[in-house]
Coordinates of C-alpha atoms and ligand atoms in Angstrom, one line a residue:
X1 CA 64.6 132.2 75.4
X2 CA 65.0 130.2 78.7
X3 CA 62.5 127.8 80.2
X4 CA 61.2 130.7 82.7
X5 CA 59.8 132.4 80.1
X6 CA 57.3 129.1 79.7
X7 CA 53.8 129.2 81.5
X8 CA 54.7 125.7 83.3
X9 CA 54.2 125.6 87.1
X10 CA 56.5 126.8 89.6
X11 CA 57.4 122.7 90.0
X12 CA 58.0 121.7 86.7
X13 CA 60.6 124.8 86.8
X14 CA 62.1 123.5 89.4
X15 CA 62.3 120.2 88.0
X16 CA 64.0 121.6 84.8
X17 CA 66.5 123.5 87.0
X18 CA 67.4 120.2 89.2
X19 CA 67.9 118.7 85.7
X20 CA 70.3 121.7 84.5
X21 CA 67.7 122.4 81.9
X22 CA 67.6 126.1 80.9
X23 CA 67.1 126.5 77.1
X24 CA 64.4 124.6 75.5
X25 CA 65.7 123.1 72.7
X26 CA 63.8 124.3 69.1
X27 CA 61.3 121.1 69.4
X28 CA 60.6 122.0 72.8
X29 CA 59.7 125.7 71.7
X30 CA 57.8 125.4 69.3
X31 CA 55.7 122.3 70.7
X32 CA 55.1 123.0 74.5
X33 CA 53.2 126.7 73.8
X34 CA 51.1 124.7 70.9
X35 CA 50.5 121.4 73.2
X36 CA 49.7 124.0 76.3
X37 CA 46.8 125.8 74.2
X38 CA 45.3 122.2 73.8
X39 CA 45.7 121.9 70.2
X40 CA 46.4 118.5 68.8
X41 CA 50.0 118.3 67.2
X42 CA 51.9 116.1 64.6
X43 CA 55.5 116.5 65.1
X44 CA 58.4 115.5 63.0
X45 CA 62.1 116.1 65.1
X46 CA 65.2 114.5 64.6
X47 CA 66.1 112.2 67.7
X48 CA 68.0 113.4 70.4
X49 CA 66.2 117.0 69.8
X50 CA 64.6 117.0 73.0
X51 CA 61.5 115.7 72.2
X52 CA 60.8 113.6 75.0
X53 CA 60.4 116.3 77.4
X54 CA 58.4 118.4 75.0
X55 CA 55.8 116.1 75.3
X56 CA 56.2 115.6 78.9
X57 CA 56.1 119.0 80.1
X58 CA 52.7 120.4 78.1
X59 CA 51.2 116.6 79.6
X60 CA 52.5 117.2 83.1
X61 CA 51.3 120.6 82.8
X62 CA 48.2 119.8 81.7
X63 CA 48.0 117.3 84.9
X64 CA 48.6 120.0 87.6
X65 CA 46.0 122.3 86.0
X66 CA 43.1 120.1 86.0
X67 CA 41.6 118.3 89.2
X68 CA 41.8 114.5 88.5
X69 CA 38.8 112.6 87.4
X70 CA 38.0 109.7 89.5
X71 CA 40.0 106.5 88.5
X72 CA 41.4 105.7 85.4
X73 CA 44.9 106.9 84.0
X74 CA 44.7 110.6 82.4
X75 CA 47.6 110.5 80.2
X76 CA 49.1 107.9 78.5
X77 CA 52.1 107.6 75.9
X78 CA 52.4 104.7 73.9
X79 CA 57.0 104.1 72.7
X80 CA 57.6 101.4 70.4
X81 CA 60.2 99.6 72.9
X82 CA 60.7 98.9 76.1
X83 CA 63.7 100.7 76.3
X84 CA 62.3 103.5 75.3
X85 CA 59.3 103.2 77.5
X86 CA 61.7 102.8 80.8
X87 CA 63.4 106.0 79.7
X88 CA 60.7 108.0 78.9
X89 CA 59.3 107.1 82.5
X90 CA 62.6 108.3 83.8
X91 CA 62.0 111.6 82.8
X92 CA 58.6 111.6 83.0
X93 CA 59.6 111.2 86.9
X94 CA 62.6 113.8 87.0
X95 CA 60.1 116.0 85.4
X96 CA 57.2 115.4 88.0
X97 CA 59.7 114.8 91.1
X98 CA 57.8 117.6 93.0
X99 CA 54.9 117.0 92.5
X100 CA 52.4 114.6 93.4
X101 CA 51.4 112.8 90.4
X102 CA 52.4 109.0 89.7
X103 CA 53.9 108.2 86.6
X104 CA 54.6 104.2 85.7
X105 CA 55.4 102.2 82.9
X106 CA 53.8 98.9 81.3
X107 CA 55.7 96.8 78.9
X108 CA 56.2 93.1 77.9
X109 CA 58.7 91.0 79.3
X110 CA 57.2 91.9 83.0
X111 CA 54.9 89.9 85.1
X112 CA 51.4 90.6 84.0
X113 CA 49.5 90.6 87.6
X114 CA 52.3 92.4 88.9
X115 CA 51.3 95.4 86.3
X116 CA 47.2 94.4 86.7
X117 CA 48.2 95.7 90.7
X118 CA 49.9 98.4 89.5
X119 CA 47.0 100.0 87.2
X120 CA 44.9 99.3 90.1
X121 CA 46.5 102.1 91.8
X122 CA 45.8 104.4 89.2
X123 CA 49.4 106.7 88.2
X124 CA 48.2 109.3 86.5
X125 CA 50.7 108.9 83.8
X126 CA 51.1 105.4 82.2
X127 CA 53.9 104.9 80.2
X128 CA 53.4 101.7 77.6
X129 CA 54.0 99.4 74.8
X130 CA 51.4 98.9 72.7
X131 CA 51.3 94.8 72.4
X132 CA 50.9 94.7 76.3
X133 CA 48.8 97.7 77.3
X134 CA 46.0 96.0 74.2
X135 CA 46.5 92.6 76.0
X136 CA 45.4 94.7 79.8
X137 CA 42.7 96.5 77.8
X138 CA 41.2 93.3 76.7
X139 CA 41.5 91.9 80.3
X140 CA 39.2 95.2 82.0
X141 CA 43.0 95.7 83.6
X142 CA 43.2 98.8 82.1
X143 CA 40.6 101.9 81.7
X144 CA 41.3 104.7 79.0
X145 CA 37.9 105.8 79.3
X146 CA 39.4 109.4 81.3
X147 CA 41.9 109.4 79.3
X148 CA 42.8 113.1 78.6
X149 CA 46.1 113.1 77.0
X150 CA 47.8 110.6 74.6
X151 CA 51.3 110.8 72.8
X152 CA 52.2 108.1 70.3
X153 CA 56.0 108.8 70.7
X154 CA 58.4 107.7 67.7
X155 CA 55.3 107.0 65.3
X156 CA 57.3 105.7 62.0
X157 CA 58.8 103.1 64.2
X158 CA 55.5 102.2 65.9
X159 CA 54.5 101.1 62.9
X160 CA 57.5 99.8 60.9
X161 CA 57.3 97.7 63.5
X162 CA 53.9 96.5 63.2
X163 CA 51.9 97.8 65.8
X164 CA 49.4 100.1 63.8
X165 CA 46.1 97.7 64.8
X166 CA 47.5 97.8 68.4
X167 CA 47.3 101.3 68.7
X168 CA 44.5 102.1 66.6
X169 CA 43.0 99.3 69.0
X170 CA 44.2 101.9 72.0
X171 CA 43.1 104.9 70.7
X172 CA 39.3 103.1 69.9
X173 CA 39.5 102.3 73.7
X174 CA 40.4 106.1 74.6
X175 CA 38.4 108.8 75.5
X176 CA 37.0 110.5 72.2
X177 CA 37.6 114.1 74.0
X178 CA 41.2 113.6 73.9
X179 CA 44.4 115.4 73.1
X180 CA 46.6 114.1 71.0
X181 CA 50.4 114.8 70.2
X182 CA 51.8 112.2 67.9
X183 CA 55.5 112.6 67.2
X184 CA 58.1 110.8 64.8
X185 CA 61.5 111.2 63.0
X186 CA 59.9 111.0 60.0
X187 CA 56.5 111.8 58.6
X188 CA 57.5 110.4 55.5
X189 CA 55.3 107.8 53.7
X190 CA 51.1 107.2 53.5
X191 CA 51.0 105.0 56.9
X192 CA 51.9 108.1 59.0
X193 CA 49.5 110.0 57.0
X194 CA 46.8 107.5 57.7
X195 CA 47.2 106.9 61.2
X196 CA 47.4 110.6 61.6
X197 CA 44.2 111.3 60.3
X198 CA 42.6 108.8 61.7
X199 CA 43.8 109.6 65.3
X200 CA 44.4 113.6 64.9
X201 CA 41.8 116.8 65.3
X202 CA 43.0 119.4 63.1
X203 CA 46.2 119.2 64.4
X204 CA 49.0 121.6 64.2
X205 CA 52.1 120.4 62.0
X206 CA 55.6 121.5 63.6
X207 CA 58.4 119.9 61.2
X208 CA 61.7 120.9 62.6
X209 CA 65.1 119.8 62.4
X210 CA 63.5 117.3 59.1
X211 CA 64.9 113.8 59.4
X212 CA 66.8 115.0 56.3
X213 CA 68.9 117.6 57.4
X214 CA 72.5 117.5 58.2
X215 CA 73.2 116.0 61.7
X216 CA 75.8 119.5 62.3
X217 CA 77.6 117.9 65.2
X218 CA 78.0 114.0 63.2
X219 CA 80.9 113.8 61.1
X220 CA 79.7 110.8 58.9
X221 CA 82.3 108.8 56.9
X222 CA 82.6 106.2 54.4
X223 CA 85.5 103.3 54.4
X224 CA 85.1 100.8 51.6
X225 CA 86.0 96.9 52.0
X226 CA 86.1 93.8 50.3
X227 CA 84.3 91.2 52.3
X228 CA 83.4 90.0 55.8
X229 CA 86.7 89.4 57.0
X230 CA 87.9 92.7 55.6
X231 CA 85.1 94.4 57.1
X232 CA 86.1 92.4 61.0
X233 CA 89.8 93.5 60.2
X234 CA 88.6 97.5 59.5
X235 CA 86.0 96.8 62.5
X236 CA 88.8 95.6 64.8
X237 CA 91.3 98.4 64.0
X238 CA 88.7 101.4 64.5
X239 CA 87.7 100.0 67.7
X240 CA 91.5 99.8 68.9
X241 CA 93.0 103.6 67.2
X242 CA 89.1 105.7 67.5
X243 CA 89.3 108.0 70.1
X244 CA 85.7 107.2 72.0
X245 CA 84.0 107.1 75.4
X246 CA 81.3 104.4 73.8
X247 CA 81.0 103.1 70.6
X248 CA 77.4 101.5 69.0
X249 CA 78.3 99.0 66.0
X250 CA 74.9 97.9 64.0
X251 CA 74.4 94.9 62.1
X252 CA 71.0 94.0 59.9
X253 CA 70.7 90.7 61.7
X254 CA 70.7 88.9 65.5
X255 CA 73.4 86.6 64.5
X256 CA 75.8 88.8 63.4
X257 CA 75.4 91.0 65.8
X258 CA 76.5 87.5 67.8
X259 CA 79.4 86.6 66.1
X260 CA 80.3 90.3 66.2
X261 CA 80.0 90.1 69.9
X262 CA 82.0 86.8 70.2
X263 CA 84.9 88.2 67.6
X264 CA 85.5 91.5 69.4
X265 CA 85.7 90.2 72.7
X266 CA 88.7 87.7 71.5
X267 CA 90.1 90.7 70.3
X268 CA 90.2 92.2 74.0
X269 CA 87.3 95.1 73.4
X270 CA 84.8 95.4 76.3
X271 CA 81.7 94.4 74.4
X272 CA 78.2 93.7 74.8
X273 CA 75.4 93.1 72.7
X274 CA 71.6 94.0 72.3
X275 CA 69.3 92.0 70.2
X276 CA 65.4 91.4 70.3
X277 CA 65.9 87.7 71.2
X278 CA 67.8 88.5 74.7
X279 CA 65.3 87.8 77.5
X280 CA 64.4 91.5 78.9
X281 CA 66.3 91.1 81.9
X282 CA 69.9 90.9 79.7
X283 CA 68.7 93.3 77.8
X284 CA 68.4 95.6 80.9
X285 CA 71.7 94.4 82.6
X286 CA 73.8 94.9 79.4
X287 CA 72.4 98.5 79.0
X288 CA 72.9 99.0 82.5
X289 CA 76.6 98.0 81.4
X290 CA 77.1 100.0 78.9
X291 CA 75.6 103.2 80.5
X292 CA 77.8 103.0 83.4
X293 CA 80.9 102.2 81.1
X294 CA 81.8 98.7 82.3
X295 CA 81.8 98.2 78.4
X296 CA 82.0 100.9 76.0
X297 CA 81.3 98.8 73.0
X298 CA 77.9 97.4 72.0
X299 CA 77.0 95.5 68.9
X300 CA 73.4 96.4 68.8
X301 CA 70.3 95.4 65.9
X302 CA 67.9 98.4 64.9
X303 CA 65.0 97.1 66.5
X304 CA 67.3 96.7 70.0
X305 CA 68.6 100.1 69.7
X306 CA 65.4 102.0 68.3
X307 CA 65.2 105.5 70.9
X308 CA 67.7 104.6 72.9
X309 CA 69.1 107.6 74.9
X310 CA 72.5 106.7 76.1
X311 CA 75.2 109.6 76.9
X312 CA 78.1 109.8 75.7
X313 CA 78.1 107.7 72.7
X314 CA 80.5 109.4 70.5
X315 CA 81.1 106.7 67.6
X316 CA 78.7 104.5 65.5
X317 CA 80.0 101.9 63.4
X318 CA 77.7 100.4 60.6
X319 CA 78.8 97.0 60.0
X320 CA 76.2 96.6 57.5
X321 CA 74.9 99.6 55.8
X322 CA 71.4 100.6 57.3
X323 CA 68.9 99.5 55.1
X324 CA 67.1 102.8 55.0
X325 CA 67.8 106.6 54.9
X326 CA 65.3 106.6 58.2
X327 CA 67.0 103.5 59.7
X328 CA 70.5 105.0 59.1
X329 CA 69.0 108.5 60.1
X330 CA 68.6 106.9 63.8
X331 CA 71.7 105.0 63.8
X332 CA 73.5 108.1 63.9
X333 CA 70.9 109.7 65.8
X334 CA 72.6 107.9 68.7
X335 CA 75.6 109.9 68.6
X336 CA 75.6 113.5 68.6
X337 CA 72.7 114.2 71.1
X338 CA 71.7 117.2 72.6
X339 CA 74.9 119.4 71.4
X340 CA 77.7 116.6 71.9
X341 CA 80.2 115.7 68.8
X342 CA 79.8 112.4 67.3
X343 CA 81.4 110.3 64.5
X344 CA 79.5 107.8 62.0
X345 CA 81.3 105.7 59.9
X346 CA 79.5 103.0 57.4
X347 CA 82.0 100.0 56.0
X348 CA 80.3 99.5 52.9
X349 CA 80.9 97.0 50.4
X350 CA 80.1 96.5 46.8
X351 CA 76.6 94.7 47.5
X352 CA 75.9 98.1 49.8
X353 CA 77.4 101.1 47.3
X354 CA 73.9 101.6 45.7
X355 CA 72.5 101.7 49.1
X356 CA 75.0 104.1 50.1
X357 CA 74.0 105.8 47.3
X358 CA 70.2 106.1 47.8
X359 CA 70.7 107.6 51.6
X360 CA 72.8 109.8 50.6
X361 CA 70.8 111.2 47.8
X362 CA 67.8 110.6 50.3
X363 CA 69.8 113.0 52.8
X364 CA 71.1 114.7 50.4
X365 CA 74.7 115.1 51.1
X366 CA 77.6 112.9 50.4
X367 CA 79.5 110.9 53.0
X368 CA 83.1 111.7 53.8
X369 CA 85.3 109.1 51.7
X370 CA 87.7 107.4 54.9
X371 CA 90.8 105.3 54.3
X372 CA 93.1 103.3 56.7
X373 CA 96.3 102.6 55.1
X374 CA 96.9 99.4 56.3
X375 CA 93.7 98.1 55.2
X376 CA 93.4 99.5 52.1
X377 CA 90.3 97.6 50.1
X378 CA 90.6 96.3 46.8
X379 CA 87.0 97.8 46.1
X380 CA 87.0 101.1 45.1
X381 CA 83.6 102.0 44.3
X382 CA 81.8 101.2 40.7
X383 CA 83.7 101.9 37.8
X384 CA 83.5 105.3 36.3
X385 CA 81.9 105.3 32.9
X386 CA 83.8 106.7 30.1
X387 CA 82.9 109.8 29.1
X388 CA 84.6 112.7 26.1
X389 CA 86.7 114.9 27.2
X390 CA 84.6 117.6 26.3
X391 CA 81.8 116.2 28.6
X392 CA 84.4 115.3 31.2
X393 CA 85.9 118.5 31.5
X394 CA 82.3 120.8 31.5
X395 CA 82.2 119.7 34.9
X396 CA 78.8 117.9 34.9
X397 CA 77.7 115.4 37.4
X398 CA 78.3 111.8 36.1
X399 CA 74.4 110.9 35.6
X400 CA 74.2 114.3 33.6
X401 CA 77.3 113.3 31.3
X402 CA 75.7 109.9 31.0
X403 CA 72.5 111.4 29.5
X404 CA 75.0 113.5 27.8
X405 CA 76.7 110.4 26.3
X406 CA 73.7 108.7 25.7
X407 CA 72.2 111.8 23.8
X408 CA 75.0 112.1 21.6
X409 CA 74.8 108.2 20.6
X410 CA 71.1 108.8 20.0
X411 CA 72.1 111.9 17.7
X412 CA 74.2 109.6 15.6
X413 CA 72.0 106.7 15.3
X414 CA 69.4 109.0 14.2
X415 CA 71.8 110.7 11.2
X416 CA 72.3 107.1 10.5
X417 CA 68.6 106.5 10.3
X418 CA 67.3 109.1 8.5
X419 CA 64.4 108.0 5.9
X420 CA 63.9 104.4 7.9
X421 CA 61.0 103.6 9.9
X422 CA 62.0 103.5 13.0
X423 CA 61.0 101.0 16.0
X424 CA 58.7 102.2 18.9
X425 CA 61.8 103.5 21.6
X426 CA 61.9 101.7 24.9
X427 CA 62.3 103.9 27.8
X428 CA 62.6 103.4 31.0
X429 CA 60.4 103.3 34.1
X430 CA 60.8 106.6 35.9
X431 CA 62.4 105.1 39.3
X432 CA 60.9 107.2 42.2
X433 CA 63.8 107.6 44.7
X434 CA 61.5 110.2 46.3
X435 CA 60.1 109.3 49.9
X436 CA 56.9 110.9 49.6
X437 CA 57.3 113.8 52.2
X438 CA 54.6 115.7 51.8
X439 CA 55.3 119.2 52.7
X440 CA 53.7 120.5 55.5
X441 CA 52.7 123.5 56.5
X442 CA 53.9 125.5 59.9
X443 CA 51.1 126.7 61.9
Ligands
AMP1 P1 65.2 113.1 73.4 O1 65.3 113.7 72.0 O2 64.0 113.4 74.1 O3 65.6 111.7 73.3 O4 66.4 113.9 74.3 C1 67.8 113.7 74.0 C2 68.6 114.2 75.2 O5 68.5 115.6 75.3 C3 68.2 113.7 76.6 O6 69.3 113.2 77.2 C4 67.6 114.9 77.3 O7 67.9 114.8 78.7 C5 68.4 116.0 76.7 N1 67.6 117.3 76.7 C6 66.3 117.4 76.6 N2 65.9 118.7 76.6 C7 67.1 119.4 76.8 C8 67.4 120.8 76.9 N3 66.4 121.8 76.8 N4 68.7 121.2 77.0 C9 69.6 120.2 77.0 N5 69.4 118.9 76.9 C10 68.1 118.5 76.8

């Protein structure tokens, strides 16, 4: 299937050919015919699946067909970041190059009148954050009241990162006779589910590539260590023997991700760092940076790097283990886009194993175990409970021969017990490592 066989107009072709675009991607199939036929979608695909333009091109679309109502912007999509915002404009602009239509973006960090002059002109497609479109909307600087198509892009992070009153405050402000398309890595957990239904019209549900699945082109490794300084030592070395064109190292916190920045450059790397306190303007100069490969390391935060699009980054580094399957499942999600190889490795250490643990049971795969020989770590994992031979050797997983083990004991006790009253047991609380995907159909 190529893009010609899509009912898009003769310029949005075009556009995709200027691109080099010529297969859609399996997002991009399955949600451009839905989104053309006007139905409202919910869509759950893996980042760097092409799901950017398969919004954009059903919205664009959707543009050309209809004559523009008078004033007002007709399509709007609301990105958790302003990163993400400037980048989704970009395309949205490739996309539309021959056209006519005027696409722009409205985010914090810019200067408000400056953006109040800009809606004035009316682009047809407004790109936007959520905090600073509400704050224009509550100043009569902005007018959803035409607005024909919205897209709440990257919904889970939307809201993780606490913007579900802002955009339910948006979509109260829109046009009831709307389209939506609401897209996220995951659909996992009630919020989604909420804001969904509150925001949704029978929408279609198109799950592809789930969050879950294996990342085919990410090799993703495990290299244990003892401590900080072990982990700076194993940092340093990878950075200096890696084969990479750019490498992404995350930390959980800003001031890591600082001395992180500060340690690496002593050691001679070409390094920047992204953090949500850096004034926009750094932010945009050291992506700049690192996009053009005048560094090709960045120490980056989630919220910093959330969406980002940035070619050619063929090695992420967690520093600190993510904190969440989803959280790693975008860390990664920098690497391997759109077809390229990538490599993801996670120093872990022994406060992180059972975190380790979790993703990978919440992924459901098992890292590769990585070593460097001159760094070996001390740590090697929790220890191994002991377990009979007979156990051992009927090859069962080690929570099965636990249950196993603990079984037999109970068998014992009980001979031992026989004819005494015996105590109410205590069992344990059924942990719930489940994430609550719901599974969804496939119109
Ligand atoms: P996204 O998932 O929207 O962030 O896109 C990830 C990358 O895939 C971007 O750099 C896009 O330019 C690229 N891309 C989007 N659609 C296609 C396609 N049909 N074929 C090849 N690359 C694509």
């Amino acid at each position: 299937m190529t893009f010609a066989q899509l009912p898009l107009d003769s310029r949005l072709h075009k556009a995709l050919d200027t691109l080099g675009l010529h297969r859609p991607t399996a997002v991009q199939l399955e949600a451009v015919p839905a989104a053309l036929a006007g139905r409202d979608l919910l869509v759950s695909a893996a980042t760097g699946s092409g799901k950017t333009a398969a919004y954009l091109l059903p919205v664009l679309q959707r543009l050309l067909d209809h004559a523009a109502a008078p004033g007002g912007t007709r399509a709007l999509v609301l990105s958790p970041t302003r990163e993400l915002a400037r980048q989704v404009l970009k395309q949205a602009r490739q996309l539309s190059a021959f056209t006519s239509l005027q696409c722009n973006v409205i985010a914090g960090g810019a200067d408000f009148k400056y953006q109040r002059a800009l809606l004035r002109k009316d682009p047809e497609l407004l790109v936007a954050t959520p905090g600073r479109l509400l704050e224009h909307i509550q100043r009569h600087s902005a007018d959803l009241g035409g607005l024909e198509v919205l897209v709440i892009d990257e919904a889970d992070r939307m809201l993780d990162m606490g913007f579900a009153e802002a955009v339910l405050a948006i979509v109260q402000a829109s046009a009831t006779q709307r389209q939506t398309l609401l897209f996220s890595a995951t659909l996992a957990g009630g919020k989604i589910a909420r804001i969904a239904a509150s925001v949704l019209r029978n929408p279609s549900a198109i799950e592809l590539n789930s969050v879950r699945d294996r990342h085919a082109d990410i090799r993703q490794q495990v290299l244990l260590a003892d401590n900080r300084r072990h982990k700076d030592q194993v940092l340093n070395w990878l950075l200096s023997h890696e084969q990479f064109d750019k490498a992404l190292v995350f930390t959980n916190t800003k001031t890591q991700a600082s001395r992180l920045r500060g340690l690496l450059a002593y050691h001679r790397h070409r390094i920047g760092a992204l953090h949500g306190d850096m004034p926009q303007e750094e932010r945009n100069r050291v992506m700049d940076r690192f996009r053009r490969g005048h560094i090709d390391v960045m120490v980056a935060t989630d919220i910093a790097a959330r969406g980002l699009d940035i070619k050619g980054v063929d090695l992420v580094i967690n520093y600190d283990m993510a904190r969440s399957g989803d959280d790693y499942i975008h860390r990664i999600g920098r690497t391997g886009r759109a077809g390229d190889k990538g490599l993801a490795i996670s120093l872990v250490q022994a406060g992180e194993w059972n975190l380790k643990a979790m993703i990978e049971r919440y992924l459901r795969q098992t890292f590769e175990p990585r070593e460097i020989a001159a760094l070996k770590a001390s740590y090697r994992g929790p220890k191994k409970l002991k377990t009979s031979g007979k156990s051992a050797a009927s090859g069962k997983r080690p929570q099965q021969r636990k249950a196993a083990v603990t079984k037999s004991k109970q068998r014992h006790r009980d001979r031992k017990n026989i004819g005494k009253r015996r105590a109410p047991s205590r069992t344990m609380p059924a942990v719930d490592l489940g994430d609550g995907l719901a599974p969804l159909k496939k119109h």
